[in-house]
Amino acid sequence: MDIPGAGTIITALVAALGLAVGSFLNVVIYRLPRNKSLVTPRSSCPGCGTLIRWYQNVPLLSYVILRGRCRGCGTRISPRYPLVELLTAVLFLVFFWRYGISVATAGFWFFSACLVAVFFIDLELTIIPDKITLPGIAMGLGLAAVGDHLDFVSSVLGVFAGGGSFLLVGWLGSKLFKKEALGGGDIKLAAMMGAFIGPVRIFLVFVFSAVLGLLVSVVVLAISARFRRERMLPFGPFLVLAALLVVFYGQELIDWYWRHFSIH
Ligand SMILES: [Zn+2]
């Protein structure tokens, strides 16, 4: 950048865009799995029905000023709202710093928005909506066709490697445990991730999500009576965490593996 301060201004704009998209994702996370329109009606307090004015809907800031409560009735606003906004802004910044002003950045912004929405929807309701993953697969393939972060063939292979491996594990799991181990939503989510990151990295996601899922299951099994009863933990959030880990550290992990385990 030649103009002094331009970098700072662009960074601030990207952060603001991330916050705004995060604010929209809060609407998606609440309304999409409940089959409600994303556009109408305007947001209102679930406690007293008071419409939320635009100046009470400024990402992060409103939550801090209102101290996490509705001004009308004092109903607590979930800390998920500012968390989603903050998280989205951070992801937008990180992808911008990595890919600059490019097709890849726009694509990975879309990717991270999908991941944030899936993470919180699956965590709350154990659902991964097709309305996110199917357009996500198309977007991943389209991005590979026009961008230069991944070639198109790898993107196609990624879809099959992601979807296929989870289909196989789900099938094996249902044979072994006589119950559904992985839902169709997980399979489509893995296919979507494959479209963005290709077959090698989706394999890493596969390994890390399984390890993460196993570790967390052991802990949750020890502390939650509800989990001991139901034996159900959404798998989507582990896939999301593993995918972000692989997107940011995939190359380091692959290099490390070759240094330590390849036969020279
Ligand atoms: Zn209220």
Short mmCIF file of C-alpha atoms and ligand atoms in Angstrom, two decimals, residues 44-50 69-75, ligand 1:
data_model
loop_
_atom_site.label_atom_id
_atom_site.label_comp_id
_atom_site.label_asym_id
_atom_site.label_seq_id
_atom_site.Cartn_x
_atom_site.Cartn_y
_atom_site.Cartn_z
CA SER A 44 -37.95 -8.64 17.98
CA CYS A 45 -37.29 -9.59 21.60
CA PRO A 46 -38.50 -13.16 22.29
CA GLY A 47 -39.46 -12.02 25.80
CA CYS A 48 -41.72 -9.00 25.18
CA GLY A 49 -42.00 -8.77 21.37
CA THR A 50 -40.50 -5.27 21.24
CA ARG A 69 -30.43 -7.58 28.26
CA CYS A 70 -33.52 -6.35 26.40
CA ARG A 71 -34.20 -2.70 27.17
CA GLY A 72 -37.95 -3.32 27.35
CA CYS A 73 -38.28 -6.36 29.62
CA GLY A 74 -34.80 -7.28 30.82
CA THR A 75 -34.77 -10.72 29.09
ZN ZN B 1 -37.89 -7.73 25.78
#
